[in-house]
Amino acid sequence: MSRTSNMLICDICTQEVSSVEDMKSHMLLAHVEHEVSCPLCTFSGLTYDELHFHMQTAHEDMLNNWDKDVNQCDDVVQQKVSGSNVSGDTTASDLFAEASERHNDHMQYDNSLQGFREDENELSEGDFCNSSLSDSSSCTVSSSSNSDFMANASCSSSVVCIPNSGSVKEKSEACELQFDLGASASVTQDDVTMLPECPFCCEIKPSFEELEFHVRTEHADLVDTPTKDCKKYECPMCSLVCASCQILEEHVNLHLEEGSRNEDLAANACSDLYLAKQLQCEEDKRRRAEESQKEKEEFQKLQKQFGMDNSGGYKEQSLQNLERAVARGRVQPMEFHLQRVQMMETLATGVDDGRTKTSGVLDALCRYYNNSAPEVNCVWLCSNLDHFSNSPGDKGWGCGFRNFQMILSSLLHNDTFKNSLQEYRSIPCIPKIQSLIEKAWKEGFDPQGASHFNGRLQGTKAWIGACEIYCLLTSLEIKCQILDFHKPSSPSGTHPLLFEWIQNFYSSGDSCSNGRVICTSKPAIYLQHQGHSRTIVGIEERKNKSYCLLIFDPGCPVESMRKLLRQNIDGTALKSLRKYIGSLKHKQYQIVAVDGVLSAEEKAVRLQMTKAFRAEKIP
């Protein structure tokens, strides 16, 4: 922007305005909001920074050679002044004025660019358009209404940019030619050597307008100047506008390559996910198989432990042990055949052979307490009974059956129960007891227990417990009760309530006293805990008011029990029978105690009660 007197002149279009505010409005409306174009080519839609970058890159040679052009023009003027071909009408001052005018035109263009930048920053309107800058080796500068300062140049219409190629001399001659041509708008026959020539194909044109048109149409691909009928190539994938179809093709190929990479990554991710799922499925399958196998093995162990592994019952185990004893030389072949015959007879008759029975133990205990045992204050004993030990045929699983034999022997020694047990004057063998329990299940007793054993005990080594003893006694019309001491009744983990209950049970009812020994008419009590069962035959009250149970254990060998029948026994011999409070530390104990006999009606009531089996819990 320059000032003339009181008026302001636009450096871009030489428009005169009266004030700074009018100049700002003019710059905004006439130049900023409209597209800014390059004065040397047809490139438009640029900001100042983009125009400056374009000029420095596309027209670098022309900008660098402008000073040289001015110097060359001065040389031409000097030659014309000193030469003989200067016309009489042309003076030296005119030539110098012409050269100065050309020099001022260049300075005016530089000032216009600087003024445009200052005005653009002053208006603070930001970037108004964005466009790609393209480099070119050669371009043209066209005169227009927005670039009036170019009209003051010597060229009347347009100037062809000096090509990058060529010698300095050729460029100087071209510049001189331009200045010479600027003196006249028409070309004569004498000046044919001064006609403009195309820098690409050397074709001579009569005017610069035709030369510019020729370059634009014939060499547009070389100067990278878009023609009027050029197309915009828009990317169908991201709407980016490209300058040519080749650029668009490369751009689209990048999209396709990126899409292919994404597809490969997605395929790899899907493959990895599928592999991970497959590995997880295989791991779950293997884990389930291991758990199933482990569960199966544990179940088989439990089946074997409780005699439900279909490995045979009393008969098979007896024969196996006899054969093993013969093989080891413990039993002679003759004795083997004799025991085998006795076993077959026992199975046929259903009566125990008595080989493991020990009688008279309670009588020996009465003698002991009357003659010794000063630490005992009083002792209660059940009715007389026999002890039954495990035999080779039921070792490891027959304790429940042996305890039933002891309880039954106690009942048979009591006149109260003889009428109810007329069919069982002899103690049945274990296979017979198994058949009696199966018979009770068939009558309807304890359907849940029957289901647990699949309704079958004969031919197996299945364990029985308090529920089976209760059902068997009830089916024989024996009145009994089952009590569950389901948790310890003292902080030390013992069951003092169990001892108190047993003492109250034996101390009540009919009894006969013989010194410190009280012989009651109460039968023995069945005692069950985890993994084993025994028979309670009495209880001691010691001097310190503590209690001690007297227990027959079917696991005690028959030889040890028969040692108690000796005349002079001491407290050491009773060690296997005595169980103090601190000796019973299992978490749970169950007992089955006989109270009397049942009528048919009472038996039917008890049968219905066993369908939903519930024991009385203490405490």
Coordinates of C-alpha atoms in Angstrom, one line a residue:
M1 CA 0.0 0.0 0.0
S2 CA 1.4 3.4 -1.0
R3 CA 0.2 7.0 -0.4
T4 CA -0.2 9.7 -3.0
S5 CA -0.9 13.2 -1.5
N6 CA -4.0 12.4 0.6
M7 CA -5.1 9.2 -1.2
L8 CA -4.1 5.6 -0.6
I9 CA -3.2 3.4 -3.6
C10 CA -3.5 -0.4 -3.6
D11 CA -0.3 -2.0 -4.5
I12 CA -2.0 -4.9 -6.1
C13 CA -4.6 -3.2 -8.4
T14 CA -3.6 0.5 -8.0
Q15 CA -7.1 1.4 -6.8
E16 CA -7.2 4.7 -5.0
V17 CA -9.1 5.0 -1.7
S18 CA -9.4 7.8 0.8
S19 CA -8.7 6.2 4.2
V20 CA -7.1 3.2 5.9
E21 CA -10.5 1.7 6.8
D22 CA -11.6 1.9 3.1
M23 CA -8.3 0.3 2.1
K24 CA -9.0 -2.6 4.5
S25 CA -12.4 -3.1 3.1
H26 CA -11.1 -2.9 -0.4
M27 CA -8.4 -5.5 0.4
L28 CA -10.9 -7.8 2.0
L29 CA -13.5 -7.6 -0.8
A30 CA -11.3 -7.3 -3.8
H31 CA -8.4 -9.5 -3.0
V32 CA -8.7 -11.5 0.2
E33 CA -12.2 -13.0 -0.2
H34 CA -11.5 -13.5 -3.9
E35 CA -9.0 -16.1 -5.0
V36 CA -5.4 -14.9 -5.0
S37 CA -3.6 -15.9 -8.2
C38 CA 0.1 -16.1 -9.2
P39 CA 1.0 -13.1 -11.4
L40 CA 3.4 -15.3 -13.4
C41 CA 1.1 -18.2 -14.1
T42 CA -2.6 -19.2 -13.8
F43 CA -2.2 -20.8 -10.3
S44 CA -5.0 -19.4 -8.1
G45 CA -6.8 -20.0 -4.7
L46 CA -3.7 -19.4 -2.6
T47 CA -2.9 -17.7 0.7
Y48 CA 0.1 -15.4 1.0
D49 CA 2.3 -18.1 2.4
E50 CA 1.3 -20.5 -0.3
L51 CA 1.8 -17.9 -3.0
H52 CA 5.2 -17.0 -1.6
F53 CA 6.2 -20.7 -1.5
H54 CA 4.9 -21.1 -5.1
M55 CA 6.9 -18.1 -6.3
Q56 CA 10.1 -19.3 -4.6
T57 CA 9.8 -22.8 -6.0
A58 CA 8.1 -22.5 -9.5
H59 CA 9.6 -19.1 -10.5
E60 CA 12.9 -19.1 -8.7
D61 CA 15.0 -18.6 -11.8
M62 CA 12.9 -15.6 -12.9
L63 CA 13.1 -14.0 -9.5
N64 CA 16.8 -14.5 -9.4
N65 CA 17.3 -13.1 -12.9
W66 CA 15.2 -10.0 -12.5
D67 CA 18.2 -8.0 -11.3
K68 CA 20.2 -9.3 -14.2
D69 CA 17.4 -8.2 -16.5
V70 CA 17.5 -4.7 -15.2
N71 CA 21.3 -4.5 -15.7
Q72 CA 20.9 -5.9 -19.1
C73 CA 18.3 -3.4 -19.9
D74 CA 20.6 -0.6 -18.8
D75 CA 23.3 -2.0 -21.1
V76 CA 20.8 -2.0 -24.0
V77 CA 19.9 1.6 -23.2
Q78 CA 23.6 2.6 -23.2
Q79 CA 24.1 0.8 -26.5
K80 CA 21.1 2.6 -28.0
V81 CA 22.3 5.9 -26.8
S82 CA 25.8 5.4 -28.2
G83 CA 24.8 3.5 -31.3
S84 CA 24.0 4.9 -34.6
N85 CA 20.6 3.2 -34.9
V86 CA 18.9 5.5 -32.4
S87 CA 16.2 7.5 -34.1
G88 CA 16.1 11.2 -34.0
D89 CA 12.9 11.2 -32.1
T90 CA 14.3 9.1 -29.3
T91 CA 16.4 10.8 -26.8
A92 CA 18.7 9.4 -24.1
S93 CA 16.5 10.7 -21.4
D94 CA 13.6 8.8 -22.9
L95 CA 15.6 5.6 -22.9
F96 CA 16.7 6.0 -19.3
A97 CA 13.1 6.8 -18.3
E98 CA 12.0 3.6 -20.0
A99 CA 14.6 1.5 -18.2
S100 CA 13.8 3.2 -14.9
E101 CA 10.1 2.5 -15.4
R102 CA 10.9 -1.2 -16.0
H103 CA 13.0 -1.3 -12.8
N104 CA 10.2 0.4 -10.9
D105 CA 7.8 -2.3 -12.2
H106 CA 9.9 -5.0 -10.6
M107 CA 10.1 -3.1 -7.4
Q108 CA 6.4 -2.4 -7.4
Y109 CA 5.7 -6.1 -7.7
D110 CA 7.9 -6.9 -4.7
N111 CA 6.3 -4.2 -2.7
S112 CA 2.8 -5.4 -3.7
L113 CA 3.6 -8.8 -2.3
Q114 CA 4.9 -7.3 0.9
G115 CA 1.9 -5.0 1.1
F116 CA -0.5 -7.9 0.5
R117 CA 1.1 -9.9 3.4
E118 CA 0.8 -6.9 5.7
D119 CA -2.8 -6.3 4.8
E120 CA -3.6 -10.0 5.2
N121 CA -2.1 -10.1 8.7
E122 CA -3.8 -6.8 9.5
L123 CA -7.2 -8.1 8.5
S124 CA -6.6 -11.4 10.6
E125 CA -9.0 -13.3 8.5
G126 CA -6.8 -16.5 8.5
D127 CA -6.4 -18.8 5.5
F128 CA -9.3 -18.5 3.1
C129 CA -8.4 -21.3 0.7
N130 CA -6.2 -24.3 0.6
S131 CA -4.7 -25.7 -2.5
S132 CA -1.8 -27.9 -3.5
L133 CA 1.3 -26.1 -4.8
S134 CA 2.8 -27.5 -8.0
D135 CA 6.3 -26.9 -9.2
S136 CA 6.9 -26.1 -12.8
S137 CA 9.9 -25.6 -15.0
S138 CA 8.4 -22.9 -17.1
C139 CA 5.3 -20.7 -16.8
T140 CA 3.7 -17.5 -18.1
V141 CA 2.7 -14.2 -16.5
S142 CA -0.7 -12.8 -17.8
S143 CA -1.9 -9.3 -17.5
S144 CA -5.3 -8.9 -15.8
S145 CA -7.4 -6.4 -14.1
N146 CA -6.1 -7.4 -10.7
S147 CA -2.5 -6.9 -11.7
D148 CA -2.4 -3.5 -13.3
F149 CA 1.1 -3.0 -12.3
M150 CA 2.1 -5.5 -14.9
A151 CA 0.5 -3.4 -17.5
N152 CA 3.1 -0.8 -17.0
A153 CA 5.7 -3.3 -18.2
S154 CA 7.1 -3.1 -21.7
C155 CA 5.2 -6.1 -22.8
S156 CA 1.7 -5.0 -23.8
S157 CA 0.0 -8.3 -23.2
S158 CA 2.0 -11.1 -21.6
V159 CA 5.5 -12.2 -20.9
V160 CA 6.8 -15.8 -21.4
C161 CA 8.8 -17.0 -18.4
I162 CA 12.5 -17.7 -19.1
P163 CA 13.1 -21.5 -19.2
N164 CA 15.3 -23.1 -16.6
S165 CA 17.5 -24.6 -19.3
G166 CA 19.8 -22.6 -21.6
S167 CA 22.9 -20.5 -21.3
V168 CA 23.1 -17.1 -19.6
K169 CA 23.7 -15.5 -23.0
E170 CA 20.4 -17.0 -24.4
K171 CA 18.5 -15.8 -21.3
S172 CA 19.9 -12.3 -21.8
E173 CA 19.0 -12.2 -25.4
A174 CA 15.5 -13.3 -24.5
C175 CA 15.2 -10.6 -22.0
E176 CA 16.5 -8.0 -24.5
L177 CA 14.0 -9.3 -27.0
Q178 CA 11.2 -8.8 -24.5
F179 CA 12.2 -5.2 -23.8
D180 CA 12.6 -4.4 -27.5
L181 CA 9.2 -5.9 -28.3
G182 CA 7.7 -3.8 -25.5
A183 CA 8.4 -0.7 -27.5
S184 CA 5.8 -1.5 -30.1
A185 CA 2.6 -3.6 -30.2
S186 CA 3.0 -4.5 -33.8
V187 CA 5.7 -6.6 -35.6
T188 CA 7.1 -5.6 -39.0
Q189 CA 8.8 -7.6 -41.6
D190 CA 12.1 -5.9 -40.7
D191 CA 11.8 -7.1 -37.1
V192 CA 11.1 -10.8 -38.0
T193 CA 14.3 -11.8 -36.2
M194 CA 12.8 -10.4 -33.0
L195 CA 9.6 -12.5 -33.1
P196 CA 8.9 -14.6 -30.0
E197 CA 10.0 -18.2 -30.2
C198 CA 8.6 -21.2 -28.2
P199 CA 11.2 -22.3 -25.8
F200 CA 10.1 -26.0 -26.1
C201 CA 9.6 -26.5 -29.8
C202 CA 11.3 -23.4 -31.2
E203 CA 8.1 -22.4 -33.2
I204 CA 8.0 -18.7 -33.9
K205 CA 4.8 -16.8 -33.1
P206 CA 3.8 -13.3 -34.3
S207 CA 2.8 -12.1 -30.8
F208 CA 3.2 -12.9 -27.2
E209 CA -0.5 -13.7 -26.9
E210 CA -0.3 -16.4 -29.5
L211 CA 2.9 -17.7 -28.0
E212 CA 1.2 -17.9 -24.5
F213 CA -1.8 -19.7 -26.1
H214 CA 0.6 -22.0 -27.9
V215 CA 2.5 -22.9 -24.7
R216 CA -0.8 -23.4 -22.7
T217 CA -2.3 -25.7 -25.3
E218 CA 0.6 -27.6 -26.8
H219 CA 3.0 -27.8 -23.8
A220 CA 0.6 -27.9 -20.8
D221 CA 2.1 -31.2 -19.6
L222 CA 5.6 -29.6 -19.5
V223 CA 4.7 -26.5 -17.7
D224 CA 2.2 -28.4 -15.5
T225 CA -0.4 -25.6 -16.1
P226 CA -4.0 -26.9 -16.1
T227 CA -6.1 -26.1 -19.2
K228 CA -9.6 -24.9 -19.1
D229 CA -11.0 -28.4 -19.8
C230 CA -9.0 -30.2 -17.1
K231 CA -10.8 -32.5 -14.8
K232 CA -10.6 -32.9 -11.0
Y233 CA -10.0 -36.5 -10.0
E234 CA -11.7 -37.2 -6.7
C235 CA -10.9 -40.3 -4.6
P236 CA -13.9 -42.5 -4.3
M237 CA -12.8 -43.7 -0.9
C238 CA -11.8 -40.5 1.0
S239 CA -13.0 -37.7 -1.4
L240 CA -9.5 -36.3 -1.8
V241 CA -9.1 -34.3 -5.0
C242 CA -6.0 -35.2 -7.1
A243 CA -4.4 -33.3 -9.9
S244 CA -4.1 -36.2 -12.3
C245 CA -5.4 -39.7 -12.9
Q246 CA -1.9 -41.1 -12.2
I247 CA -1.8 -39.5 -8.8
L248 CA -5.3 -40.7 -8.1
E249 CA -4.3 -44.2 -9.1
E250 CA -1.4 -44.2 -6.7
H251 CA -3.5 -42.8 -4.0
V252 CA -6.2 -45.4 -4.4
N253 CA -3.6 -48.2 -4.5
L254 CA -2.4 -47.0 -1.1
H255 CA -6.0 -47.3 0.1
L256 CA -6.2 -50.8 -1.3
E257 CA -2.8 -51.8 0.2
E258 CA -3.9 -50.5 3.6
G259 CA -7.2 -52.4 3.3
S260 CA -5.3 -55.5 2.4
R261 CA -3.1 -55.1 5.4
N262 CA -6.1 -54.6 7.6
E263 CA -7.7 -57.7 6.2
D264 CA -4.5 -59.6 6.8
L265 CA -4.4 -58.3 10.4
A266 CA -8.1 -59.2 10.9
A267 CA -7.5 -62.6 9.4
N268 CA -4.5 -63.2 11.7
A269 CA -6.5 -62.0 14.7
C270 CA -9.4 -64.3 13.8
S271 CA -6.9 -67.1 13.3
D272 CA -5.3 -66.4 16.7
L273 CA -8.7 -66.2 18.4
Y274 CA -9.8 -69.5 16.8
L275 CA -6.5 -71.1 17.9
A276 CA -6.9 -69.7 21.4
K277 CA -10.5 -71.0 21.6
Q278 CA -9.4 -74.4 20.3
L279 CA -6.6 -74.6 22.8
Q280 CA -9.0 -73.6 25.6
C281 CA -11.5 -76.2 24.5
E282 CA -8.8 -78.9 24.4
E283 CA -7.6 -77.8 27.9
D284 CA -11.2 -77.9 29.2
K285 CA -11.8 -81.3 27.7
R286 CA -8.5 -82.6 29.1
R287 CA -9.3 -81.2 32.6
R288 CA -12.8 -82.7 32.5
A289 CA -11.4 -86.0 31.5
E290 CA -8.9 -85.9 34.3
E291 CA -11.6 -84.9 36.8
S292 CA -13.8 -87.6 35.5
Q293 CA -11.0 -90.2 35.8
K294 CA -10.1 -89.0 39.3
E295 CA -13.7 -89.1 40.4
K296 CA -14.1 -92.6 38.9
E297 CA -11.0 -93.8 40.8
E298 CA -12.2 -92.3 44.1
F299 CA -15.6 -93.8 43.6
Q300 CA -14.0 -97.2 42.9
K301 CA -11.9 -96.8 46.1
L302 CA -15.0 -96.0 48.1
Q303 CA -16.8 -99.0 46.5
K304 CA -13.9 -101.2 47.5
Q305 CA -13.7 -99.7 50.9
F306 CA -17.4 -100.3 51.6
G307 CA -17.5 -103.6 49.9
M308 CA -19.6 -102.6 46.9
D309 CA -17.1 -103.3 44.1
N310 CA -18.7 -106.7 43.1
S311 CA -15.6 -108.5 44.3
G312 CA -17.6 -111.1 46.1
G313 CA -18.9 -111.5 49.7
Y314 CA -18.4 -113.6 52.8
K315 CA -18.1 -116.9 50.8
E316 CA -15.5 -115.7 48.3
Q317 CA -13.4 -113.9 50.8
S318 CA -13.3 -117.0 53.1
L319 CA -12.2 -119.3 50.3
Q320 CA -9.5 -116.8 49.1
N321 CA -8.1 -116.5 52.7
L322 CA -8.1 -120.3 53.1
E323 CA -6.3 -120.8 49.8
R324 CA -3.8 -118.1 50.7
A325 CA -3.2 -119.7 54.1
V326 CA -2.6 -123.1 52.4
A327 CA -0.2 -121.5 50.0
R328 CA 1.8 -120.0 52.8
G329 CA 1.9 -123.2 54.8
R330 CA -0.3 -122.0 57.7
V331 CA -3.1 -124.4 57.0
Q332 CA -2.7 -128.0 56.0
P333 CA -4.6 -129.3 53.0
M334 CA -6.7 -131.6 55.2
E335 CA -7.7 -128.7 57.5
F336 CA -8.4 -126.6 54.4
H337 CA -11.0 -129.1 53.1
L338 CA -12.5 -129.4 56.6
Q339 CA -12.9 -125.7 57.1
R340 CA -14.4 -125.4 53.6
V341 CA -17.0 -128.0 54.4
Q342 CA -17.9 -126.3 57.6
M343 CA -18.3 -123.0 55.8
M344 CA -20.6 -124.5 53.2
E345 CA -22.7 -126.0 56.0
T346 CA -22.9 -122.7 57.7
L347 CA -24.1 -121.0 54.6
A348 CA -26.7 -123.7 54.0
T349 CA -28.1 -123.6 57.6
G350 CA -27.7 -119.8 58.1
V351 CA -26.3 -120.4 61.6
D352 CA -22.9 -119.1 62.7
D353 CA -20.3 -121.8 63.3
G354 CA -19.2 -120.2 66.5
R355 CA -15.5 -120.3 65.6
T356 CA -15.0 -116.7 66.7
K357 CA -17.4 -116.7 69.6
T358 CA -16.2 -116.1 73.2
S359 CA -18.6 -116.8 76.1
G360 CA -18.4 -116.0 79.8
V361 CA -16.6 -112.7 79.5
L362 CA -19.1 -110.8 81.6
D363 CA -18.8 -113.4 84.4
A364 CA -15.1 -112.9 84.4
L365 CA -15.6 -109.1 84.7
C366 CA -17.9 -109.6 87.7
R367 CA -15.2 -111.6 89.5
Y368 CA -12.6 -109.0 88.7
Y369 CA -14.6 -106.1 90.1
N370 CA -15.5 -108.0 93.2
N371 CA -12.0 -109.1 93.9
S372 CA -9.9 -106.0 92.8
A373 CA -10.3 -102.8 90.9
P374 CA -10.0 -100.4 93.9
E375 CA -10.2 -97.4 91.6
V376 CA -13.8 -98.3 90.6
N377 CA -16.6 -97.0 92.8
C378 CA -19.4 -98.8 90.9
V379 CA -20.0 -100.6 87.6
W380 CA -23.1 -101.4 85.6
L381 CA -23.2 -104.4 83.2
C382 CA -25.7 -105.3 80.6
S383 CA -27.4 -108.7 80.4
N384 CA -25.2 -111.6 79.6
L385 CA -23.9 -111.9 76.1
D386 CA -21.2 -113.6 73.9
H387 CA -18.4 -111.8 72.1
F388 CA -18.0 -112.4 68.3
S389 CA -14.8 -111.5 66.6
N390 CA -14.2 -111.0 62.9
S391 CA -13.3 -114.1 60.8
P392 CA -11.1 -114.3 57.7
G393 CA -14.3 -114.2 55.7
D394 CA -15.5 -110.8 57.0
K395 CA -12.3 -109.1 58.0
G396 CA -12.3 -105.4 57.2
W397 CA -16.1 -105.0 56.6
G398 CA -18.1 -107.3 58.9
C399 CA -17.9 -105.3 62.2
G400 CA -21.6 -104.2 62.0
F401 CA -22.8 -107.8 61.5
R402 CA -20.6 -109.0 64.4
N403 CA -22.0 -106.3 66.7
F404 CA -25.6 -107.4 65.8
Q405 CA -24.6 -110.9 66.7
M406 CA -23.5 -109.7 70.2
I407 CA -26.7 -107.6 70.7
L408 CA -28.8 -110.6 69.5
S409 CA -27.0 -112.9 72.0
S410 CA -27.7 -110.3 74.7
L411 CA -31.4 -110.4 73.8
L412 CA -31.5 -114.2 73.7
H413 CA -30.2 -114.3 77.3
N414 CA -33.1 -112.0 78.4
D415 CA -36.5 -113.7 79.0
T416 CA -38.3 -110.5 77.9
F417 CA -37.3 -111.0 74.3
K418 CA -37.4 -114.8 74.0
N419 CA -41.0 -114.8 72.6
S420 CA -40.2 -112.3 69.9
L421 CA -37.1 -114.2 68.9
Q422 CA -38.4 -117.8 68.9
E423 CA -37.2 -118.3 65.3
Y424 CA -33.6 -117.2 66.2
R425 CA -32.6 -119.5 69.0
S426 CA -29.2 -119.7 67.4
I427 CA -27.0 -116.8 66.2
P428 CA -27.3 -116.4 62.4
C429 CA -24.2 -116.1 60.3
I430 CA -23.3 -113.0 58.3
P431 CA -24.9 -114.1 55.0
K432 CA -28.1 -114.8 56.9
I433 CA -28.1 -111.4 58.6
Q434 CA -27.6 -109.8 55.1
S435 CA -30.7 -111.6 53.9
L436 CA -32.7 -110.5 57.0
I437 CA -31.8 -106.8 56.2
E438 CA -32.9 -107.3 52.6
K439 CA -36.2 -108.7 53.9
A440 CA -36.7 -105.7 56.1
W441 CA -36.1 -103.4 53.1
K442 CA -38.7 -105.4 51.1
E443 CA -41.2 -104.8 53.9
G444 CA -40.7 -101.1 53.4
F445 CA -38.2 -100.1 56.1
D446 CA -35.7 -97.4 55.2
P447 CA -36.3 -97.0 51.5
Q448 CA -33.5 -94.5 51.2
G449 CA -31.0 -96.9 52.7
A450 CA -32.3 -99.7 50.4
S451 CA -31.7 -97.4 47.4
H452 CA -28.2 -96.7 48.6
F453 CA -27.3 -100.4 48.6
N454 CA -29.4 -101.1 45.5
G455 CA -31.6 -103.4 47.7
R456 CA -28.8 -106.0 47.8
L457 CA -26.3 -107.0 50.5
Q458 CA -25.8 -110.8 49.9
G459 CA -22.7 -111.6 47.9
T460 CA -21.2 -108.2 48.7
K461 CA -18.8 -106.7 51.3
A462 CA -21.0 -103.7 52.0
W463 CA -20.7 -102.1 55.4
I464 CA -23.8 -101.6 57.5
G465 CA -24.4 -98.9 60.2
A466 CA -26.9 -97.8 62.8
C467 CA -29.8 -97.3 60.4
E468 CA -29.6 -100.9 59.2
I469 CA -29.3 -102.3 62.8
Y470 CA -32.4 -100.2 63.8
C471 CA -34.4 -101.4 60.8
L472 CA -33.4 -105.0 61.4
L473 CA -34.3 -105.0 65.1
T474 CA -37.6 -103.2 64.3
S475 CA -38.5 -105.7 61.7
L476 CA -38.0 -108.4 64.4
E477 CA -40.5 -106.5 66.6
I478 CA -37.7 -105.3 68.9
K479 CA -38.4 -101.8 70.3
C480 CA -35.3 -99.6 70.0
Q481 CA -34.2 -96.0 69.5
I482 CA -31.5 -94.4 67.6
L483 CA -29.7 -91.4 69.0
D484 CA -27.2 -89.1 67.2
F485 CA -24.5 -87.3 69.2
H486 CA -23.8 -85.2 66.2
K487 CA -21.2 -82.9 67.7
P488 CA -18.9 -82.8 70.8
S489 CA -20.5 -81.6 74.0
S490 CA -17.4 -80.2 75.6
P491 CA -14.8 -77.7 74.5
S492 CA -12.1 -80.4 74.5
G493 CA -13.9 -82.2 71.6
T494 CA -15.2 -85.1 73.7
H495 CA -18.8 -86.4 74.4
P496 CA -19.5 -86.3 78.1
L497 CA -23.3 -86.3 77.3
L498 CA -22.9 -89.7 75.7
F499 CA -21.4 -91.1 78.9
E500 CA -24.1 -89.6 81.0
W501 CA -26.9 -90.9 78.8
I502 CA -25.4 -94.5 79.0
Q503 CA -25.0 -94.3 82.8
N504 CA -28.7 -93.2 83.1
F505 CA -29.8 -95.9 80.7
Y506 CA -28.2 -98.8 82.7
S507 CA -28.9 -97.3 86.1
S508 CA -32.7 -97.3 85.4
G509 CA -34.8 -100.4 85.3
D510 CA -34.4 -103.8 87.0
S511 CA -31.1 -104.8 88.3
C512 CA -29.4 -107.0 90.9
S513 CA -26.4 -105.8 92.9
N514 CA -23.4 -107.9 93.8
G515 CA -21.1 -105.7 95.7
R516 CA -19.8 -103.0 93.4
V517 CA -21.2 -104.8 90.3
I518 CA -24.8 -104.0 89.2
C519 CA -26.1 -106.6 86.7
T520 CA -29.0 -105.0 84.8
S521 CA -31.5 -106.6 82.5
K522 CA -30.7 -104.0 79.8
P523 CA -29.3 -105.4 76.6
A524 CA -26.0 -104.2 75.0
I525 CA -25.9 -101.0 73.1
Y526 CA -24.8 -100.6 69.5
L527 CA -22.1 -97.8 69.1
Q528 CA -21.3 -96.4 65.6
H529 CA -18.7 -93.9 64.5
Q530 CA -17.0 -93.1 61.3
G531 CA -15.4 -96.3 59.8
H532 CA -16.1 -98.6 62.7
S533 CA -18.7 -99.9 65.1
R534 CA -18.6 -101.6 68.6
T535 CA -20.8 -102.8 71.3
I536 CA -21.2 -101.2 74.8
V537 CA -21.7 -103.8 77.5
G538 CA -21.3 -101.6 80.7
I539 CA -20.0 -98.4 82.3
E540 CA -17.7 -97.8 85.3
E541 CA -18.1 -95.0 87.8
R542 CA -14.7 -94.3 89.2
K543 CA -13.7 -92.9 92.6
N544 CA -13.1 -89.4 91.0
K545 CA -16.8 -89.5 89.7
S546 CA -15.6 -89.9 86.1
Y547 CA -17.1 -92.6 83.8
C548 CA -15.4 -95.3 81.7
L549 CA -17.2 -97.3 79.1
L550 CA -16.8 -101.1 78.8
I551 CA -16.8 -102.0 75.1
F552 CA -16.7 -105.2 73.1
D553 CA -14.8 -104.6 69.9
P554 CA -15.3 -107.2 67.0
G555 CA -11.9 -106.3 65.8
C556 CA -10.3 -107.8 68.9
P557 CA -9.0 -111.3 68.1
V558 CA -10.7 -114.2 69.7
E559 CA -7.4 -115.3 71.4
S560 CA -7.2 -111.9 73.2
M561 CA -10.8 -112.2 74.4
R562 CA -10.3 -115.7 75.7
K563 CA -7.4 -114.5 77.9
L564 CA -10.0 -112.6 80.0
L565 CA -11.5 -115.9 81.1
R566 CA -8.6 -116.7 83.3
Q567 CA -9.1 -116.6 87.0
N568 CA -6.5 -114.0 88.0
I569 CA -6.8 -111.0 85.6
D570 CA -5.7 -107.5 86.4
G571 CA -6.4 -104.0 85.1
T572 CA -4.0 -104.4 82.2
A573 CA -6.1 -107.2 80.7
L574 CA -9.1 -104.8 80.6
K575 CA -7.2 -102.2 78.7
S576 CA -8.8 -103.2 75.4
L577 CA -12.3 -103.0 76.9
R578 CA -12.1 -99.6 78.8
K579 CA -12.8 -96.4 76.9
Y580 CA -12.5 -93.1 78.9
I581 CA -14.0 -89.8 77.9
G582 CA -10.8 -88.7 76.4
S583 CA -10.6 -91.8 74.2
L584 CA -13.8 -91.0 72.2
K585 CA -12.9 -88.0 70.2
H586 CA -14.7 -88.7 66.9
K587 CA -16.9 -85.8 65.8
Q588 CA -20.1 -87.9 65.7
Y589 CA -21.4 -91.0 67.4
Q590 CA -24.6 -92.8 66.9
I591 CA -26.1 -95.5 69.3
V592 CA -29.0 -97.9 69.0
A593 CA -30.5 -98.9 72.3
V594 CA -33.2 -101.6 72.9
D595 CA -36.2 -100.6 75.1
G596 CA -38.5 -103.6 74.8
V597 CA -40.7 -105.3 72.3
L598 CA -43.2 -103.9 69.7
S599 CA -46.7 -104.8 68.9
A600 CA -47.9 -105.3 65.4
E601 CA -49.4 -101.8 65.4
E602 CA -46.3 -100.2 66.8
K603 CA -44.2 -102.0 64.3
A604 CA -46.4 -100.6 61.4
V605 CA -46.0 -97.1 62.9
R606 CA -42.2 -97.5 63.1
L607 CA -42.1 -98.7 59.6
Q608 CA -43.8 -95.5 58.4
M609 CA -41.4 -93.5 60.4
T610 CA -38.4 -95.0 58.7
K611 CA -39.6 -93.7 55.3
A612 CA -38.3 -90.3 56.4
F613 CA -35.5 -91.5 58.8
R614 CA -34.7 -89.1 61.6
A615 CA -32.6 -89.8 64.6
E616 CA -32.9 -88.0 67.9
K617 CA -30.0 -85.5 68.1
I618 CA -28.1 -84.9 71.3
P619 CA -27.4 -82.1 72.2

